[in-house]
PDB file of C-alpha atoms in Angstrom:
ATOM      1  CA  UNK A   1      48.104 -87.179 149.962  1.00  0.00           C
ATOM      2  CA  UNK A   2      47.094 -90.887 150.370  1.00  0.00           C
ATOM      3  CA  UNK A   3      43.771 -91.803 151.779  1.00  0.00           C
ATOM      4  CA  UNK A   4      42.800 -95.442 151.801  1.00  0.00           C
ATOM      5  CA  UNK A   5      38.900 -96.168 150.932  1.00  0.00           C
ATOM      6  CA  UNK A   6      37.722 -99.135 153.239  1.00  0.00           C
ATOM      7  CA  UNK A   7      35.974-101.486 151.722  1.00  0.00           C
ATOM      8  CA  UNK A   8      36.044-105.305 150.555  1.00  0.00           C
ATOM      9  CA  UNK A   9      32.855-104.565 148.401  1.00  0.00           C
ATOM     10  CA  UNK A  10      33.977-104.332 144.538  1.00  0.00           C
ATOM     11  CA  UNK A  11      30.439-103.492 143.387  1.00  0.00           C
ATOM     12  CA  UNK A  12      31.115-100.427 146.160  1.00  0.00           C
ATOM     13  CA  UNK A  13      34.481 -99.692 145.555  1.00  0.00           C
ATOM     14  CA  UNK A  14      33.977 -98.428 142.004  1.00  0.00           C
ATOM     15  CA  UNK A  15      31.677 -96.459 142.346  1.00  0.00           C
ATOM     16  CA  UNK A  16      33.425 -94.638 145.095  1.00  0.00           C
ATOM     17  CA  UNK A  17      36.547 -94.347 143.422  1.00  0.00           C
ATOM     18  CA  UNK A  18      34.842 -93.216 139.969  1.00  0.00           C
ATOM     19  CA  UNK A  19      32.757 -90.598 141.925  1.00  0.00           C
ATOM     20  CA  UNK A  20      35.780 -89.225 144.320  1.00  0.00           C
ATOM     21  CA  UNK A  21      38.483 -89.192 141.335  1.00  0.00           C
ATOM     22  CA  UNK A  22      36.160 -87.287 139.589  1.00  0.00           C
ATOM     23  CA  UNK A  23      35.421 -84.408 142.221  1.00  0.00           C
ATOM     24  CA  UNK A  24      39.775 -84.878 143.606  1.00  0.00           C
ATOM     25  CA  UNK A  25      42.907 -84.847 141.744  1.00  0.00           C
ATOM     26  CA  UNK A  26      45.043 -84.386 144.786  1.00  0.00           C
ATOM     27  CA  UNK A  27      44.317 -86.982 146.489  1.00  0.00           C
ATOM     28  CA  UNK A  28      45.842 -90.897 145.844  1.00  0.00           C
ATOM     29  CA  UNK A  29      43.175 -93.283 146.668  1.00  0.00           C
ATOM     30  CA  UNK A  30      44.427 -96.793 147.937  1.00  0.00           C
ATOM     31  CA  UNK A  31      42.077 -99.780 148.770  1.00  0.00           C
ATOM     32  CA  UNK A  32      42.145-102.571 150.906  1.00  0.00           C
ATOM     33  CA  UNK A  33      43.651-104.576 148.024  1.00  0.00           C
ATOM     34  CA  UNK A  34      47.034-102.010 148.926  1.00  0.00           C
ATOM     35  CA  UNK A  35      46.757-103.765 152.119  1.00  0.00           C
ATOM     36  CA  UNK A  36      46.194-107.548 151.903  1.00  0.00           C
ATOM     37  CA  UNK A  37      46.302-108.369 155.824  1.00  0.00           C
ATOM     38  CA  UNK A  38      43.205-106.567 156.743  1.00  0.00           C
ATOM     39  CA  UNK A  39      40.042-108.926 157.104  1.00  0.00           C
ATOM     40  CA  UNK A  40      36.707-108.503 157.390  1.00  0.00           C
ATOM     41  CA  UNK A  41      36.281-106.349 159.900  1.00  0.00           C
ATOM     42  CA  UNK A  42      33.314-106.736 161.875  1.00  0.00           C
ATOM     43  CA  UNK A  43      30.482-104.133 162.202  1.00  0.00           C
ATOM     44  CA  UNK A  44      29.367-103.701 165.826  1.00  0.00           C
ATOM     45  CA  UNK A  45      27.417-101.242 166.000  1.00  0.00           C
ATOM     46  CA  UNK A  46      23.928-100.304 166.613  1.00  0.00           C
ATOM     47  CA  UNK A  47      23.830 -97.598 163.637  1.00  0.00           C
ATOM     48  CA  UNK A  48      25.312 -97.041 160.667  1.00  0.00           C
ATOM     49  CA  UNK A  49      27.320 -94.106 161.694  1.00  0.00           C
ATOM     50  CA  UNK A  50      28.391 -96.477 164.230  1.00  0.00           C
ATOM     51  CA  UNK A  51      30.155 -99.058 161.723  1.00  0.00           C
ATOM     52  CA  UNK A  52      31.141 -96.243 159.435  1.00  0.00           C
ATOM     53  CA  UNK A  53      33.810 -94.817 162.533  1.00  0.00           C
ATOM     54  CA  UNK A  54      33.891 -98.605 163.578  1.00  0.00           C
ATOM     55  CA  UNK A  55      35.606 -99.478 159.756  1.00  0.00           C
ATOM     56  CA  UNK A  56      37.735 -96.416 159.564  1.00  0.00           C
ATOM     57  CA  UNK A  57      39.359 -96.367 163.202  1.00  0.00           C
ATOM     58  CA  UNK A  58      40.346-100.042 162.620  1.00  0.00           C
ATOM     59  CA  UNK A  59      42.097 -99.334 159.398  1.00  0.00           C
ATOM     60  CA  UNK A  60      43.432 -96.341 160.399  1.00  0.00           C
ATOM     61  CA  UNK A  61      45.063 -97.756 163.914  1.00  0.00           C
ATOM     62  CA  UNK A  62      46.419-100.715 161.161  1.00  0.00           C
ATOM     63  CA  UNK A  63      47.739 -98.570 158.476  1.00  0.00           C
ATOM     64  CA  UNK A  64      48.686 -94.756 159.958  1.00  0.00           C
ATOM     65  CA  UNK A  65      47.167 -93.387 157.167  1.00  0.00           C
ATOM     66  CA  UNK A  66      43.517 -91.522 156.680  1.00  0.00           C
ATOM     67  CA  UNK A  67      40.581 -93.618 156.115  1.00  0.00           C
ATOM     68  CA  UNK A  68      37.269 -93.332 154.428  1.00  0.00           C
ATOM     69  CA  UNK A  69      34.829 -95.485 155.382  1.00  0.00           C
ATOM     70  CA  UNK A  70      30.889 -95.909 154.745  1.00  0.00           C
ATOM     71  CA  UNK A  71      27.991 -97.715 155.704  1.00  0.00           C
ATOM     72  CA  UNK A  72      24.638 -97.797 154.049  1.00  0.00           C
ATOM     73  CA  UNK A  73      21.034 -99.071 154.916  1.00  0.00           C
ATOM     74  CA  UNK A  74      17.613 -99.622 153.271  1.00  0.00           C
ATOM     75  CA  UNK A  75      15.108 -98.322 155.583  1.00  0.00           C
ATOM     76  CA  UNK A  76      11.199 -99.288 154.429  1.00  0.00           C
ATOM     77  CA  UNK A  77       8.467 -97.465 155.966  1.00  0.00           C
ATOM     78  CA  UNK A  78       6.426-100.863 155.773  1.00  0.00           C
ATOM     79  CA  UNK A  79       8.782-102.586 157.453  1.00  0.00           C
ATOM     80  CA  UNK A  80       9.394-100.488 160.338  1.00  0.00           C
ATOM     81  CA  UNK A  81      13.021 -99.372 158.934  1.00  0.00           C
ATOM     82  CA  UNK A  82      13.980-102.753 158.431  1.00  0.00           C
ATOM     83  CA  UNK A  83      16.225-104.008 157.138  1.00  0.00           C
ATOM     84  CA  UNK A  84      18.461-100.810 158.507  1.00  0.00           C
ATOM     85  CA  UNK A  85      21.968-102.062 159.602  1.00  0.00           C
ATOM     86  CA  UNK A  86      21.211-105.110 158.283  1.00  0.00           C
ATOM     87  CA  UNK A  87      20.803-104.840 154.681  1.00  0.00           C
ATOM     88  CA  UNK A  88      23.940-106.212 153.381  1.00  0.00           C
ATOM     89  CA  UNK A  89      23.144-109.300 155.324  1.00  0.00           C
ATOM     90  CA  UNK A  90      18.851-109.241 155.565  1.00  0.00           C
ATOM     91  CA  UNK A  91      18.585-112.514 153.831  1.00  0.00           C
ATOM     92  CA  UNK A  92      21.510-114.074 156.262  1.00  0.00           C
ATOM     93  CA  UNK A  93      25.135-114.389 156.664  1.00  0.00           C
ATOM     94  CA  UNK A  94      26.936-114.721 153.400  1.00  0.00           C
ATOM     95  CA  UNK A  95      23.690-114.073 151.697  1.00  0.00           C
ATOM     96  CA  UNK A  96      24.241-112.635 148.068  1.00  0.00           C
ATOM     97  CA  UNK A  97      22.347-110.064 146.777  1.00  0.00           C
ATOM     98  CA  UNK A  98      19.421-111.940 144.620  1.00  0.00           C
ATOM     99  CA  UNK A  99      18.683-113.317 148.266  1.00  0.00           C
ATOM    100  CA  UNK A 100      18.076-109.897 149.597  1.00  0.00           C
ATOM    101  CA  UNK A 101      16.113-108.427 146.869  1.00  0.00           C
ATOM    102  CA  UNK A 102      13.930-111.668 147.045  1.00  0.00           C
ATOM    103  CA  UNK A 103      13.185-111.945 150.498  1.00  0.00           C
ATOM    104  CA  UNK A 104      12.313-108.144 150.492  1.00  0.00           C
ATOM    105  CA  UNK A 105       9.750-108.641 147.616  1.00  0.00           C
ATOM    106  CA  UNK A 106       8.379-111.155 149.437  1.00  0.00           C
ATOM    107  CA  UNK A 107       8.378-109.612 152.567  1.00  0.00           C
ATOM    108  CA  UNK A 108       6.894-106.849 150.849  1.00  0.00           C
ATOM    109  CA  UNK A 109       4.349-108.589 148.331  1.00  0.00           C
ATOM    110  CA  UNK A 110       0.964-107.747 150.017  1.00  0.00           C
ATOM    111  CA  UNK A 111       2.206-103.817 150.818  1.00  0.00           C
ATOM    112  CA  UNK A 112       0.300-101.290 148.502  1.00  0.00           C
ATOM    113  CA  UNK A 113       1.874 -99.162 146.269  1.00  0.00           C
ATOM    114  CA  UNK A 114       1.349 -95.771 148.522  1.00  0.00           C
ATOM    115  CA  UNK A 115       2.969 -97.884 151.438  1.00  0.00           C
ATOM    116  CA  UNK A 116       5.787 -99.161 149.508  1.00  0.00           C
ATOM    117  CA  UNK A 117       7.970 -95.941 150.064  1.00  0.00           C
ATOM    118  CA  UNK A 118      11.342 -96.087 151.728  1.00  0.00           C
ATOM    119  CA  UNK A 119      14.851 -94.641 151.920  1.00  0.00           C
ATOM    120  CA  UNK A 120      18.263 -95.564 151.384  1.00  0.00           C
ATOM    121  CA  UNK A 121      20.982 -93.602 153.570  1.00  0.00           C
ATOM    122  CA  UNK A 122      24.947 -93.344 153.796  1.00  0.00           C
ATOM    123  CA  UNK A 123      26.954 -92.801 156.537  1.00  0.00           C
ATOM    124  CA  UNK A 124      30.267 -92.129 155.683  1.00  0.00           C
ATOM    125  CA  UNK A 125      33.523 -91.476 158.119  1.00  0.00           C
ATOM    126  CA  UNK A 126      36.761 -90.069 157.482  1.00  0.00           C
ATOM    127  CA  UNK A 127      39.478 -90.438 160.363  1.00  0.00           C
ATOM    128  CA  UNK A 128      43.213 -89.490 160.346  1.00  0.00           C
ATOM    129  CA  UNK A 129      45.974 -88.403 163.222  1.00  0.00           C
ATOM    130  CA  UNK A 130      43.699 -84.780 163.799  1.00  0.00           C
ATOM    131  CA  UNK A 131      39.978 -85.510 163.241  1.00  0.00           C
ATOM    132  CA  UNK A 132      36.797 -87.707 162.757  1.00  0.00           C
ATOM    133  CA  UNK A 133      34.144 -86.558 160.812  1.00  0.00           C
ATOM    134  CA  UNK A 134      30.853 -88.459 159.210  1.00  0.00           C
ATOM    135  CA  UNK A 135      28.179 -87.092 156.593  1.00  0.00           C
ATOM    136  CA  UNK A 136      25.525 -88.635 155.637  1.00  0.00           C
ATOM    137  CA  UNK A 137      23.185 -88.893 152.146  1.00  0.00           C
ATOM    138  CA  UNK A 138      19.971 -89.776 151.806  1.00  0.00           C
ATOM    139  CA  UNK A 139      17.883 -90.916 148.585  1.00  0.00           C
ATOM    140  CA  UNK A 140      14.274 -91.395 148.974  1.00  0.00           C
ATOM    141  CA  UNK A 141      12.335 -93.518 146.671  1.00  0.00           C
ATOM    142  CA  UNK A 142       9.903 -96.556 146.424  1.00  0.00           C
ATOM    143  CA  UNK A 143      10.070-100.490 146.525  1.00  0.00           C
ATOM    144  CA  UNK A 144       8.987-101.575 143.338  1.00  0.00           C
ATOM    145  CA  UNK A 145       7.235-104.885 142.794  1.00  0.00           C
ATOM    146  CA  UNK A 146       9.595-106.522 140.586  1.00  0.00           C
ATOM    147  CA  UNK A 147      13.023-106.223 139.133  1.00  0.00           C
ATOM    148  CA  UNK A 148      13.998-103.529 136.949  1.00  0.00           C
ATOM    149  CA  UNK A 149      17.323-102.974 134.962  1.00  0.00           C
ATOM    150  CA  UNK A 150      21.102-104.818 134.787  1.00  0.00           C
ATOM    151  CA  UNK A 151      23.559-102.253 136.112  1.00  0.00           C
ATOM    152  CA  UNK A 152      24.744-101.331 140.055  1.00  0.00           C
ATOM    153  CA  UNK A 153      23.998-103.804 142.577  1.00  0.00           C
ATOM    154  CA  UNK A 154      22.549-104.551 145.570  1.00  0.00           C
ATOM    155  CA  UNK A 155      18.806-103.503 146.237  1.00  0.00           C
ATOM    156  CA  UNK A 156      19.105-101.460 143.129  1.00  0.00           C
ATOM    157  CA  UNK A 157      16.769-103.388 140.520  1.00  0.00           C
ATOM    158  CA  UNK A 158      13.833-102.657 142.829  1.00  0.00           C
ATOM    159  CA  UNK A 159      14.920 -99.230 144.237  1.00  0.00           C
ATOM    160  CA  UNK A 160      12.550 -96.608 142.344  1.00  0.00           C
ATOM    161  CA  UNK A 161      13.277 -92.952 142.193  1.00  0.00           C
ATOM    162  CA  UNK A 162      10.262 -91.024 141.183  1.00  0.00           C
ATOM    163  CA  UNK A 163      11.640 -88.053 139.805  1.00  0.00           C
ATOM    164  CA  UNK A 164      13.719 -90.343 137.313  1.00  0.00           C
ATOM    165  CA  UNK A 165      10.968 -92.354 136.357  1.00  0.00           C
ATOM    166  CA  UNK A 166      13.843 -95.510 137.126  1.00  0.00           C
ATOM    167  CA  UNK A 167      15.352 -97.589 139.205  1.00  0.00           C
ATOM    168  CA  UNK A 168      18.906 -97.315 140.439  1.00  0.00           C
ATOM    169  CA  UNK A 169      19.730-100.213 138.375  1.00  0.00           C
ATOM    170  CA  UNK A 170      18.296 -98.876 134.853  1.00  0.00           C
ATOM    171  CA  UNK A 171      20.594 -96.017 135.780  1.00  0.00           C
ATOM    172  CA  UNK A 172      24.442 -95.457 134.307  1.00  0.00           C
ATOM    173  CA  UNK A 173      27.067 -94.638 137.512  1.00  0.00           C
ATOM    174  CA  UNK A 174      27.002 -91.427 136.451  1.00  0.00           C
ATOM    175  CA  UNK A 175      23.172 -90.474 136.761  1.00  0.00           C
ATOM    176  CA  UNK A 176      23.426 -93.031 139.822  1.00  0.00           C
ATOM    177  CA  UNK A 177      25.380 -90.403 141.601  1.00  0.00           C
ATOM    178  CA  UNK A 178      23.277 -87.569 140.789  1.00  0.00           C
ATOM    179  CA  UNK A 179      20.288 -89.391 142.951  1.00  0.00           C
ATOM    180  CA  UNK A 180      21.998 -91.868 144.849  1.00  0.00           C
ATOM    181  CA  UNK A 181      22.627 -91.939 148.943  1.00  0.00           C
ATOM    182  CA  UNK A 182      26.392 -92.670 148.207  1.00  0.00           C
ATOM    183  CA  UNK A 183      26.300 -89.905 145.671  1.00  0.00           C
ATOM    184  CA  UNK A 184      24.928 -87.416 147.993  1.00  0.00           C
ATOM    185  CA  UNK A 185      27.610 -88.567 151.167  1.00  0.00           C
ATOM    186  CA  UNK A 186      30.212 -88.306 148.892  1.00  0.00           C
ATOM    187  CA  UNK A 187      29.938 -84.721 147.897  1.00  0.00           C
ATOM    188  CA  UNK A 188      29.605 -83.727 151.130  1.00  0.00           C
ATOM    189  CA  UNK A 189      32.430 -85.474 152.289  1.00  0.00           C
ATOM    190  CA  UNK A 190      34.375 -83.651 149.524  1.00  0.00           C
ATOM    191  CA  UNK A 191      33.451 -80.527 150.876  1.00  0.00           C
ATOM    192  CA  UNK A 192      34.585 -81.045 154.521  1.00  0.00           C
ATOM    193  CA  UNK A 193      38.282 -82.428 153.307  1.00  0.00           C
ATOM    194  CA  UNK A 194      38.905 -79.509 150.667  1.00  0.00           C
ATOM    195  CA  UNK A 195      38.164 -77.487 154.300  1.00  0.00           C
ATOM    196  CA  UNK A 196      40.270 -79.672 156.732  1.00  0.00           C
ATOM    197  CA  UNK A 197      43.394 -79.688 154.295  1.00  0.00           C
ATOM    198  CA  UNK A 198      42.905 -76.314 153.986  1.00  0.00           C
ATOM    199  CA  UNK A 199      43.103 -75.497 157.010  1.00  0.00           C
ATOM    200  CA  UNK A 200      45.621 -77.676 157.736  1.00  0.00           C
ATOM    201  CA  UNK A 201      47.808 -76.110 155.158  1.00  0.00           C
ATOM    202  CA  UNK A 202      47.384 -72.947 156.881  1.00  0.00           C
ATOM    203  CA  UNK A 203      48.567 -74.393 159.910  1.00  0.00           C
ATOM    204  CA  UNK A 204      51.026 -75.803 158.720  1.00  0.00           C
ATOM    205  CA  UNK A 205      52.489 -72.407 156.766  1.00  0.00           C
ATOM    206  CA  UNK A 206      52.166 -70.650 160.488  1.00  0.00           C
ATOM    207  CA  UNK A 207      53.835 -72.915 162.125  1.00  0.00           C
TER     208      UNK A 207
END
């Protein structure tokens, strides 16, 4: 079974790969790298469930095959939920990611510790020929004041999980995943395909 994971984001890519291998031996992931023709494709919606379908459909009506897809905000109480569907791109078009983290630390730099709380969510879509389906994972922590730790990417540095006593970024992938939005979508998304192939291989025997 081939299912292509839709993404152009490395950073992303890995850790979806290294957290779906891990839960799925019978399934071959491919990439967008399989596939060199496919752009950017350009997220239109209004919500992140939204550009999740928006990612997989297009891939899907290129390719035939099934399609995982995700999108993922940063939603800060403080802030009203912003930046939300913006958080890849909060500091601008072709921003990188020290850019983002900045401006949200600035943004943020008069905000109290008690206010500083917000939450990171996942959206992620799977389409093929038969079905569409999203989940969606949550991870709830705090903004910290000021960048901690070398590893993910992203808002991770200044992404604070209580319960850990860390930061996403102070975190190996593997503990990551325990806590993390993508984590959390993941293993729910897991669940729903070992049921849809299931049942389609009972179909399939009947007919």
């Amino acid at each position: 079974m081939n299912i292509i994971i839709s993404t152009h984001n490395k950073d992303k890519l890995r850790e979806l790969l290294n957290a779906f291998e891990a839960v799925s031996q019978d399934i071959n992931f491919k990439t967008l790298k399989d596939f060199p023709g496919i752009g950017d494709i350009e997220e239109t919606g209004s919500t992140l469930e939204q550009n999740a379908l928006i990612k997989a459909r297009t891939v899907k009506e290129i390719t035939g095959l099934p399609v995982i897809s995700d999108d993922t905000g940063l939603e800060v109480d403080a802030l009203e939920g912003a930046p939300g569907v913006y958080t890849a791109r909060y500091a601008g078009e072709d921003c990188s990611y020290n850019d983002n983290v900045n401006k949200l630390l600035k943004n943020m730099i008069k905000i109290p510790l008690p206010n500083r709380r917000a939450k990171f969510k996942t959206v992620m879509a799977y389409v093929d020929d038969n079905v569409e389906f999203t989940v969606e994972g949550c991870a709830n922590g705090i903004i910290s004041r000021s960048i901690s730790g070398e590893n993910g990417f992203g808002y991770d540095p200044i992404f604070y999980i209580p319960e850990a006593d860390k930061t996403f970024a102070e975190m190996k992938m593997e503990e990551k995943e325990i806590y993390s939005h993508r984590g959390k979508a993941i293993r729910k998304m897991v669940d729903l395909l070992s049921q849809h192939f299931d049942n389609f291989d009972k179909q399939s025997a009947k007919e």
